[in-house]
């Protein structure tokens, strides 16, 4: 078998497996593969398979698709694809001698497949199957005529064929509509219409089909096409009134009238009015009556004719609500005289109805809309009196009246007519009982308070707010008005209480007011207004608190940054005047929190690109400078100073890295590292010390990266940053007992411009607890001393201190120096110092005295160790130092000479008994 045959056998196996394993998760992929591969299958590729086998496979696939669709295991599109494949397989078995049964089956399969493709939106593919079905019908008709001996004998089969043809033409019309081919669709439908005399039972389906086409084209604003389909729908429906109800015919005509109205209300006015009149004749319906009035209004009908049409509605016993809608329609279309006249008639007609209040309220509402306020006030006053004397409105109608009055009050408030707004609010207030507790009543009192405040009637506003607080004390708007009145009365304490209450309400729960959820944004908006109001009234402390809360709770980054800037401008001038106290510390912590908030919001800006580049940079610059200035003011509180410097550094990261910013970043990190090192030295626990030292190390590394960038921008040879970073990092590594300390120092020793002071500091740090590196300290001091000696003019003060440190390290007090270092090395440093003292003025006398005592004590120590020659030598050296003392010489000279004579005599006695010294 060739490749094509092999491909079909594979195709056959896929179908069989699909039917057997129908619950496999890969069913969609299998269906898609069958649909794709069917294009490459033909009869020649399955020459070894009988037609009956192919047909059986196609029928099994068809039936499987139907059953799985019923079980909702495959989609409509997948079902269409399977029918498509089954149809193609059946087509491959077609022959000139096909039986009637086979032809009927093919017709059925082609029609159902085409309909399936139309339903899933692929009308072009559907047409291919419809055409095949049409060919099949023609073939079947010929066969039927050939085997029918008489006309009567052929009638029944012909009717069956015509029913199928009718369905097929309907399907083709649907396909044409989907492809927006009106001409083809109308041709198909008109052929169907012509066939209704022979298949009258199909009238109902054709009527519905045309109506659906009319709806679809109307929705697409294709009014001409829509009017055609709706007209056809009505005509066809009239042909079989037994299956099409009058209600449906009226519905078709109402949509036809609407179509004419929307198409062109002037040109097609007569057709529209004719259609709606016919609709109302077929079946009287409120929608038809309403539409008729609407059409009449479009036609500029005379008032008398409009009123006549309205009265017709009243005489037909339509409901009160419907009649009121007609009245409202008339007024809305600027036919006030007819509308108000009809409304009076309605009120009289329905005066005994328990819902007559609806008509009264509508009348008031329309009067207010048309600016007939005096008449509206009269009617409202009458309703109020009736309501208070027993003829009460229903709860629902009272609610509606409140809405009307509040809407009118809001309109007056909008145009700043606050006195008028108060009038309408007061009318609303009169409908509330004195003992009534209602959240809406609280809202009403707040609205009135707002008007009073704008009219500068503070006492009345205060009374209204007191009432609002009685009904709804936990409402954010209530607290806001309490705040405003407190500000106007210069009561800062009460204003702060209101702000705190507002903040508390914001954090505990969201407010619910009149079944409308007041979101977080409303509370934040009130905080913003509160801050603004306090500033306008020069209440700076209150404004600061409001701004602080606003920055804390607002989700708008720009609003937060603006609030913080105002807050800093209020607070900063007072900070330098504050004495060092707990209050100042609290204020600094508050400002730290505010700067952290600014940092967070700037980060949101940069993530979301909400600001332009220049705006972001300006904001970041402003806040980093604030953080820097606050850090400088915290010289008495190094921990807080460090926090401000770190914040300044973080804020500066949002700025372009020019030289100014790099210098600022370097300084911030150096200061922060210095504070951490100092705090590390004072740490009470090893854990705390380790934490602080590691944090300092992180800042040192960041600072070194910035320093390397900064050096590329200019000459910084006088900047001590390099040295400080070296010393800071050495201190951290030494105190953390870093195993890589030696490798770190190798790079340090090789630095070309290392100063003696730096080396001496390294030596000091190497011996500072918990570090203990005497070898490093010794090496550093030796290098430092060498640098001192190399200078053309030796600074004897610095030299003397270095010598003392070195000698102390070599000969610690109370410790045998020979245990650690050869005395000849130590002797050399003493001799060098003596030489310098002899030829240089200014060597500190206290340092000479210290060298004298140190050398004398060393001699005594050697004597006690039986090192008599060395003992005499060291003591003699001490006498040389004695010779260079100034005012102190007289104190020590006599005692030293006596002691030396005694020592020399004792040494002479010992020398005779010893052959040599160890």
Short mmCIF file of N, CA, C and O in Angstrom, two decimals, residues 379-489:
data_model
loop_
_atom_site.label_atom_id
_atom_site.label_comp_id
_atom_site.label_asym_id
_atom_site.label_seq_id
_atom_site.Cartn_x
_atom_site.Cartn_y
_atom_site.Cartn_z
N UNK A 379 -47.57 73.16 46.57
CA UNK A 379 -47.99 71.75 46.59
C UNK A 379 -47.25 70.98 47.69
O UNK A 379 -47.82 70.11 48.34
N UNK A 380 -45.96 71.32 47.88
CA UNK A 380 -45.19 70.66 48.93
C UNK A 380 -45.76 71.01 50.30
O UNK A 380 -45.92 70.14 51.18
N UNK A 381 -46.11 72.29 50.49
CA UNK A 381 -46.68 72.73 51.76
C UNK A 381 -47.99 72.01 52.04
O UNK A 381 -48.26 71.59 53.18
N UNK A 382 -48.79 71.82 51.01
CA UNK A 382 -50.06 71.11 51.19
C UNK A 382 -49.82 69.65 51.58
O UNK A 382 -50.49 69.11 52.47
N UNK A 383 -48.84 69.03 50.93
CA UNK A 383 -48.52 67.63 51.26
C UNK A 383 -48.02 67.52 52.69
O UNK A 383 -48.37 66.58 53.43
N UNK A 384 -47.19 68.48 53.12
CA UNK A 384 -46.66 68.46 54.48
C UNK A 384 -47.79 68.56 55.49
O UNK A 384 -47.86 67.81 56.48
N UNK A 385 -48.70 69.50 55.26
CA UNK A 385 -49.84 69.69 56.17
C UNK A 385 -50.69 68.43 56.22
O UNK A 385 -51.08 67.96 57.31
N UNK A 386 -50.99 67.87 55.04
CA UNK A 386 -51.78 66.63 55.00
C UNK A 386 -51.06 65.50 55.72
O UNK A 386 -51.69 64.71 56.44
N UNK A 387 -49.77 65.45 55.53
CA UNK A 387 -48.97 64.37 56.14
C UNK A 387 -48.98 64.50 57.66
O UNK A 387 -49.04 63.48 58.38
N UNK A 388 -48.95 65.72 58.15
CA UNK A 388 -48.90 65.94 59.60
C UNK A 388 -50.27 65.85 60.26
O UNK A 388 -50.38 65.70 61.48
N UNK A 389 -51.32 65.93 59.42
CA UNK A 389 -52.69 65.89 59.99
C UNK A 389 -53.39 64.57 59.74
O UNK A 389 -54.62 64.49 59.90
N UNK A 390 -52.63 63.56 59.30
CA UNK A 390 -53.24 62.23 59.21
C UNK A 390 -53.24 61.61 57.83
O UNK A 390 -53.24 60.39 57.70
N UNK A 391 -53.26 62.41 56.79
CA UNK A 391 -53.27 61.87 55.43
C UNK A 391 -51.82 61.66 54.97
O UNK A 391 -51.28 62.42 54.17
N UNK A 392 -51.24 60.62 55.54
CA UNK A 392 -49.80 60.42 55.35
C UNK A 392 -49.47 59.70 54.05
O UNK A 392 -50.22 58.83 53.59
N UNK A 393 -48.33 60.07 53.49
CA UNK A 393 -47.79 59.34 52.35
C UNK A 393 -47.22 58.01 52.81
O UNK A 393 -46.85 57.85 53.98
N UNK A 394 -47.14 57.06 51.90
CA UNK A 394 -46.49 55.78 52.25
C UNK A 394 -45.00 56.02 52.46
O UNK A 394 -44.44 57.04 52.03
N UNK A 395 -44.36 55.08 53.13
CA UNK A 395 -42.92 55.20 53.40
C UNK A 395 -42.13 55.34 52.10
O UNK A 395 -41.19 56.15 52.00
N UNK A 396 -42.55 54.58 51.10
CA UNK A 396 -41.86 54.63 49.82
C UNK A 396 -41.98 56.00 49.17
O UNK A 396 -41.01 56.57 48.65
N UNK A 397 -43.17 56.59 49.26
CA UNK A 397 -43.39 57.90 48.64
C UNK A 397 -42.68 59.00 49.42
O UNK A 397 -42.18 59.97 48.82
N UNK A 398 -42.62 58.85 50.74
CA UNK A 398 -41.86 59.83 51.53
C UNK A 398 -40.40 59.81 51.11
O UNK A 398 -39.76 60.87 50.97
N UNK A 399 -39.87 58.60 50.91
CA UNK A 399 -38.49 58.47 50.46
C UNK A 399 -38.30 59.15 49.09
O UNK A 399 -37.30 59.85 48.87
N UNK A 400 -39.27 58.96 48.21
CA UNK A 400 -39.19 59.60 46.88
C UNK A 400 -39.22 61.12 47.00
O UNK A 400 -38.48 61.83 46.30
N UNK A 401 -40.07 61.62 47.89
CA UNK A 401 -40.17 63.07 48.08
C UNK A 401 -38.85 63.63 48.64
O UNK A 401 -38.39 64.70 48.21
N UNK A 402 -38.26 62.91 49.59
CA UNK A 402 -36.94 63.33 50.10
C UNK A 402 -35.94 63.45 48.95
O UNK A 402 -35.17 64.42 48.88
N UNK A 403 -35.95 62.49 48.07
CA UNK A 403 -35.01 62.51 46.94
C UNK A 403 -35.23 63.74 46.06
O UNK A 403 -34.27 64.38 45.61
N UNK A 404 -36.50 64.07 45.81
CA UNK A 404 -36.82 65.25 45.00
C UNK A 404 -36.31 66.52 45.68
O UNK A 404 -35.67 67.38 45.05
N UNK A 405 -36.59 66.63 46.98
CA UNK A 405 -36.20 67.83 47.72
C UNK A 405 -34.68 67.95 47.82
O UNK A 405 -34.12 69.03 47.67
N UNK A 406 -34.00 66.83 48.08
CA UNK A 406 -32.54 66.85 48.20
C UNK A 406 -31.88 67.18 46.86
O UNK A 406 -30.87 67.87 46.81
N UNK A 407 -32.48 66.66 45.80
CA UNK A 407 -31.93 66.95 44.47
C UNK A 407 -32.03 68.44 44.18
O UNK A 407 -31.08 69.06 43.68
N UNK A 408 -33.19 69.04 44.52
CA UNK A 408 -33.37 70.47 44.29
C UNK A 408 -32.42 71.28 45.17
O UNK A 408 -31.82 72.27 44.74
N UNK A 409 -32.25 70.84 46.43
CA UNK A 409 -31.33 71.53 47.34
C UNK A 409 -29.90 71.45 46.80
O UNK A 409 -29.15 72.43 46.85
N UNK A 410 -29.53 70.30 46.27
CA UNK A 410 -28.18 70.13 45.73
C UNK A 410 -27.95 71.05 44.53
O UNK A 410 -26.85 71.60 44.36
N UNK A 411 -28.98 71.22 43.71
CA UNK A 411 -28.86 72.14 42.57
C UNK A 411 -28.64 73.57 43.04
O UNK A 411 -27.81 74.31 42.48
N UNK A 412 -29.37 73.97 44.08
CA UNK A 412 -29.19 75.33 44.63
C UNK A 412 -27.81 75.48 45.25
O UNK A 412 -27.16 76.52 45.12
N UNK A 413 -27.37 74.46 45.95
CA UNK A 413 -26.05 74.48 46.57
C UNK A 413 -24.96 74.62 45.50
O UNK A 413 -23.98 75.36 45.68
N UNK A 414 -25.17 73.94 44.39
CA UNK A 414 -24.19 73.96 43.31
C UNK A 414 -23.99 75.37 42.75
O UNK A 414 -22.89 75.75 42.38
N UNK A 415 -25.07 76.13 42.71
CA UNK A 415 -24.97 77.50 42.19
C UNK A 415 -24.77 78.52 43.32
O UNK A 415 -25.00 79.72 43.15
N UNK A 416 -24.42 78.02 44.51
CA UNK A 416 -24.08 78.83 45.68
C UNK A 416 -25.26 79.63 46.24
O UNK A 416 -25.08 80.66 46.89
N UNK A 417 -26.46 79.12 45.99
CA UNK A 417 -27.65 79.73 46.60
C UNK A 417 -27.96 78.93 47.86
O UNK A 417 -28.89 78.10 47.90
N UNK A 418 -27.18 79.16 48.91
CA UNK A 418 -27.24 78.31 50.10
C UNK A 418 -28.53 78.51 50.89
O UNK A 418 -29.04 77.57 51.50
N UNK A 419 -29.08 79.71 50.87
CA UNK A 419 -30.34 79.96 51.57
C UNK A 419 -31.47 79.16 50.94
O UNK A 419 -32.32 78.57 51.64
N UNK A 420 -31.49 79.11 49.60
CA UNK A 420 -32.52 78.32 48.92
C UNK A 420 -32.33 76.83 49.20
O UNK A 420 -33.31 76.10 49.41
N UNK A 421 -31.07 76.39 49.20
CA UNK A 421 -30.80 74.99 49.52
C UNK A 421 -31.33 74.66 50.92
O UNK A 421 -31.93 73.60 51.13
N UNK A 422 -31.14 75.57 51.88
CA UNK A 422 -31.64 75.35 53.24
C UNK A 422 -33.16 75.22 53.26
O UNK A 422 -33.72 74.41 54.02
N UNK A 423 -33.83 76.01 52.41
CA UNK A 423 -35.29 75.93 52.36
C UNK A 423 -35.75 74.53 52.00
O UNK A 423 -36.64 73.96 52.65
N UNK A 424 -35.15 73.94 50.97
CA UNK A 424 -35.54 72.60 50.52
C UNK A 424 -35.15 71.53 51.54
O UNK A 424 -35.90 70.58 51.75
N UNK A 425 -33.98 71.71 52.16
CA UNK A 425 -33.60 70.77 53.21
C UNK A 425 -34.57 70.85 54.39
O UNK A 425 -34.92 69.83 55.01
N UNK A 426 -35.02 72.07 54.71
CA UNK A 426 -35.94 72.23 55.82
C UNK A 426 -37.29 71.58 55.52
O UNK A 426 -37.93 70.99 56.40
N UNK A 427 -37.73 71.67 54.28
CA UNK A 427 -38.96 70.98 53.86
C UNK A 427 -38.82 69.48 54.11
O UNK A 427 -39.74 68.81 54.60
N UNK A 428 -37.66 68.95 53.77
CA UNK A 428 -37.40 67.53 53.99
C UNK A 428 -37.41 67.20 55.48
O UNK A 428 -37.96 66.17 55.91
N UNK A 429 -36.83 68.09 56.28
CA UNK A 429 -36.74 67.87 57.73
C UNK A 429 -38.13 67.77 58.36
O UNK A 429 -38.33 67.03 59.33
N UNK A 430 -39.10 68.49 57.82
CA UNK A 430 -40.45 68.53 58.41
C UNK A 430 -41.18 67.19 58.26
O UNK A 430 -42.22 66.99 58.91
N UNK A 431 -40.68 66.31 57.42
CA UNK A 431 -41.30 65.00 57.27
C UNK A 431 -40.80 63.99 58.30
O UNK A 431 -41.27 62.86 58.34
N UNK A 432 -39.80 64.39 59.09
CA UNK A 432 -39.27 63.49 60.10
C UNK A 432 -39.96 63.74 61.44
O UNK A 432 -40.17 64.89 61.83
N UNK A 433 -40.28 62.65 62.13
CA UNK A 433 -40.87 62.75 63.46
C UNK A 433 -39.78 63.18 64.45
O UNK A 433 -38.59 62.91 64.25
N UNK A 434 -40.19 63.81 65.54
CA UNK A 434 -39.22 64.34 66.50
C UNK A 434 -38.40 63.23 67.15
O UNK A 434 -37.25 63.45 67.55
N UNK A 435 -38.99 62.05 67.29
CA UNK A 435 -38.28 60.95 67.94
C UNK A 435 -37.69 59.95 66.94
O UNK A 435 -37.26 58.86 67.30
N UNK A 436 -37.69 60.33 65.68
CA UNK A 436 -37.22 59.40 64.65
C UNK A 436 -35.69 59.36 64.62
O UNK A 436 -35.02 60.40 64.68
N UNK A 437 -35.15 58.14 64.59
CA UNK A 437 -33.69 57.96 64.51
C UNK A 437 -33.37 57.39 63.13
O UNK A 437 -33.79 56.27 62.80
N UNK A 438 -32.68 58.14 62.33
CA UNK A 438 -32.46 57.73 60.95
C UNK A 438 -31.12 58.26 60.48
O UNK A 438 -30.78 59.42 60.72
N UNK A 439 -30.35 57.41 59.78
CA UNK A 439 -29.06 57.86 59.25
C UNK A 439 -29.24 58.94 58.19
O UNK A 439 -28.40 59.83 58.05
N UNK A 440 -30.35 58.85 57.45
CA UNK A 440 -30.62 59.90 56.46
C UNK A 440 -30.86 61.24 57.14
O UNK A 440 -30.51 62.30 56.62
N UNK A 441 -31.47 61.20 58.33
CA UNK A 441 -31.70 62.43 59.07
C UNK A 441 -30.37 63.05 59.49
O UNK A 441 -30.19 64.27 59.46
N UNK A 442 -29.41 62.20 59.87
CA UNK A 442 -28.07 62.71 60.21
C UNK A 442 -27.43 63.36 58.99
O UNK A 442 -26.80 64.42 59.08
N UNK A 443 -27.59 62.72 57.84
CA UNK A 443 -27.02 63.29 56.62
C UNK A 443 -27.68 64.62 56.28
O UNK A 443 -27.01 65.58 55.86
N UNK A 444 -29.00 64.69 56.49
CA UNK A 444 -29.73 65.94 56.24
C UNK A 444 -29.20 67.06 57.15
O UNK A 444 -28.96 68.19 56.69
N UNK A 445 -28.98 66.74 58.42
CA UNK A 445 -28.46 67.75 59.34
C UNK A 445 -27.06 68.21 58.93
O UNK A 445 -26.72 69.39 59.04
N UNK A 446 -26.25 67.28 58.46
CA UNK A 446 -24.90 67.66 57.99
C UNK A 446 -24.99 68.58 56.78
O UNK A 446 -24.21 69.55 56.66
N UNK A 447 -25.90 68.26 55.86
CA UNK A 447 -26.06 69.12 54.68
C UNK A 447 -26.50 70.53 55.08
O UNK A 447 -26.04 71.54 54.53
N UNK A 448 -27.39 70.58 56.06
CA UNK A 448 -27.84 71.90 56.53
C UNK A 448 -26.69 72.63 57.22
O UNK A 448 -26.53 73.85 57.04
N UNK A 449 -25.89 71.89 57.99
CA UNK A 449 -24.73 72.50 58.65
C UNK A 449 -23.77 73.09 57.63
O UNK A 449 -23.21 74.17 57.82
N UNK A 450 -23.60 72.40 56.53
CA UNK A 450 -22.71 72.89 55.48
C UNK A 450 -23.22 74.22 54.92
O UNK A 450 -22.44 75.16 54.71
N UNK A 451 -24.53 74.31 54.73
CA UNK A 451 -25.11 75.56 54.22
C UNK A 451 -24.95 76.68 55.25
O UNK A 451 -24.60 77.82 54.91
N UNK A 452 -25.22 76.38 56.51
CA UNK A 452 -25.08 77.39 57.57
C UNK A 452 -23.64 77.91 57.64
O UNK A 452 -23.42 79.12 57.82
N UNK A 453 -22.68 77.00 57.54
CA UNK A 453 -21.27 77.42 57.60
C UNK A 453 -20.93 78.35 56.46
O UNK A 453 -20.23 79.35 56.64
N UNK A 454 -21.44 78.04 55.27
CA UNK A 454 -21.15 78.89 54.11
C UNK A 454 -21.87 80.23 54.21
O UNK A 454 -21.45 81.20 53.59
N UNK A 455 -22.93 80.25 55.00
CA UNK A 455 -23.63 81.52 55.25
C UNK A 455 -23.08 82.21 56.50
O UNK A 455 -23.63 83.23 56.94
N UNK A 456 -22.02 81.63 57.08
CA UNK A 456 -21.35 82.16 58.29
C UNK A 456 -22.29 82.22 59.49
O UNK A 456 -22.17 83.09 60.35
N UNK A 457 -23.19 81.27 59.56
CA UNK A 457 -24.09 81.15 60.71
C UNK A 457 -23.60 79.97 61.55
O UNK A 457 -24.18 78.88 61.55
N UNK A 458 -22.52 80.20 62.28
CA UNK A 458 -21.81 79.12 62.97
C UNK A 458 -22.67 78.48 64.05
O UNK A 458 -22.66 77.25 64.22
N UNK A 459 -23.42 79.27 64.81
CA UNK A 459 -24.20 78.71 65.90
C UNK A 459 -25.26 77.74 65.37
O UNK A 459 -25.50 76.67 65.95
N UNK A 460 -25.93 78.12 64.29
CA UNK A 460 -26.93 77.23 63.70
C UNK A 460 -26.27 75.97 63.15
O UNK A 460 -26.81 74.86 63.26
N UNK A 461 -25.09 76.15 62.56
CA UNK A 461 -24.35 75.00 62.07
C UNK A 461 -23.99 74.07 63.22
O UNK A 461 -24.09 72.83 63.10
N UNK A 462 -23.61 74.66 64.34
CA UNK A 462 -23.23 73.88 65.51
C UNK A 462 -24.42 73.05 66.02
O UNK A 462 -24.28 71.87 66.37
N UNK A 463 -25.63 73.65 66.02
CA UNK A 463 -26.82 72.93 66.45
C UNK A 463 -27.13 71.76 65.50
O UNK A 463 -27.48 70.66 65.94
N UNK A 464 -26.98 72.01 64.20
CA UNK A 464 -27.26 70.96 63.21
C UNK A 464 -26.28 69.81 63.36
O UNK A 464 -26.66 68.63 63.31
N UNK A 465 -25.02 70.13 63.58
CA UNK A 465 -24.01 69.08 63.73
C UNK A 465 -24.23 68.29 65.01
O UNK A 465 -24.02 67.07 65.06
N UNK A 466 -24.68 68.99 66.06
CA UNK A 466 -24.98 68.29 67.32
C UNK A 466 -26.08 67.26 67.10
O UNK A 466 -26.02 66.13 67.62
N UNK A 467 -27.07 67.61 66.29
CA UNK A 467 -28.14 66.66 65.97
C UNK A 467 -27.61 65.50 65.14
O UNK A 467 -27.95 64.34 65.37
N UNK A 468 -26.76 65.81 64.18
CA UNK A 468 -26.17 64.75 63.34
C UNK A 468 -25.35 63.79 64.19
O UNK A 468 -25.38 62.57 63.99
N UNK A 469 -24.63 64.34 65.18
CA UNK A 469 -23.81 63.50 66.05
C UNK A 469 -24.70 62.60 66.92
O UNK A 469 -24.34 61.46 67.23
N UNK A 470 -25.87 63.12 67.28
CA UNK A 470 -26.80 62.32 68.09
C UNK A 470 -27.30 61.10 67.31
O UNK A 470 -27.43 60.01 67.86
N UNK A 471 -27.54 61.27 66.01
CA UNK A 471 -28.06 60.18 65.20
C UNK A 471 -26.96 59.26 64.66
O UNK A 471 -27.15 58.06 64.52
N UNK A 472 -25.82 59.85 64.34
CA UNK A 472 -24.77 59.07 63.65
C UNK A 472 -23.38 59.55 64.09
O UNK A 472 -22.66 60.17 63.32
N UNK A 473 -22.98 59.24 65.32
CA UNK A 473 -21.72 59.80 65.85
C UNK A 473 -20.46 59.22 65.21
O UNK A 473 -19.42 59.86 65.24
N UNK A 474 -20.57 58.02 64.65
CA UNK A 474 -19.36 57.38 64.10
C UNK A 474 -19.19 57.64 62.61
O UNK A 474 -18.39 56.97 61.95
N UNK A 475 -19.92 58.57 62.10
CA UNK A 475 -19.81 58.86 60.66
C UNK A 475 -18.65 59.84 60.41
O UNK A 475 -18.47 60.82 61.14
N UNK A 476 -17.88 59.58 59.37
CA UNK A 476 -16.71 60.41 59.09
C UNK A 476 -17.10 61.84 58.74
O UNK A 476 -16.39 62.79 59.09
N UNK A 477 -18.25 62.02 58.09
CA UNK A 477 -18.68 63.37 57.71
C UNK A 477 -19.14 64.15 58.95
O UNK A 477 -18.94 65.37 59.04
N UNK A 478 -19.76 63.44 59.88
CA UNK A 478 -20.14 64.09 61.13
C UNK A 478 -18.91 64.65 61.84
O UNK A 478 -18.88 65.80 62.29
N UNK A 479 -17.88 63.82 61.95
CA UNK A 479 -16.64 64.24 62.61
C UNK A 479 -15.98 65.40 61.86
O UNK A 479 -15.37 66.29 62.47
N UNK A 480 -16.11 65.40 60.54
CA UNK A 480 -15.51 66.48 59.76
C UNK A 480 -16.16 67.83 60.09
O UNK A 480 -15.47 68.84 60.23
N UNK A 481 -17.48 67.82 60.22
CA UNK A 481 -18.15 69.08 60.54
C UNK A 481 -17.88 69.52 61.98
O UNK A 481 -17.80 70.72 62.27
N UNK A 482 -17.75 68.56 62.88
CA UNK A 482 -17.33 68.90 64.25
C UNK A 482 -15.97 69.58 64.20
O UNK A 482 -15.72 70.58 64.88
N UNK A 483 -15.10 69.05 63.37
CA UNK A 483 -13.75 69.61 63.20
C UNK A 483 -13.83 71.04 62.67
O UNK A 483 -13.17 71.96 63.20
N UNK A 484 -14.62 71.28 61.64
CA UNK A 484 -14.69 72.61 61.03
C UNK A 484 -15.18 73.66 62.04
O UNK A 484 -14.63 74.76 62.12
N UNK A 485 -16.19 73.27 62.80
CA UNK A 485 -16.72 74.22 63.78
C UNK A 485 -15.68 74.50 64.87
O UNK A 485 -15.51 75.65 65.31
N UNK A 486 -14.97 73.46 65.29
CA UNK A 486 -13.91 73.64 66.30
C UNK A 486 -12.83 74.60 65.80
O UNK A 486 -12.32 75.45 66.54
N UNK A 487 -12.49 74.47 64.53
CA UNK A 487 -11.48 75.36 63.95
C UNK A 487 -11.98 76.80 63.94
O UNK A 487 -11.25 77.75 64.31
N UNK A 488 -13.22 76.99 63.54
CA UNK A 488 -13.78 78.34 63.50
C UNK A 488 -13.87 78.95 64.89
O UNK A 488 -13.78 80.17 65.05
N UNK A 489 -14.04 78.11 65.90
CA UNK A 489 -14.11 78.59 67.28
C UNK A 489 -12.72 78.65 67.93
O UNK A 489 -12.61 78.91 69.12
#
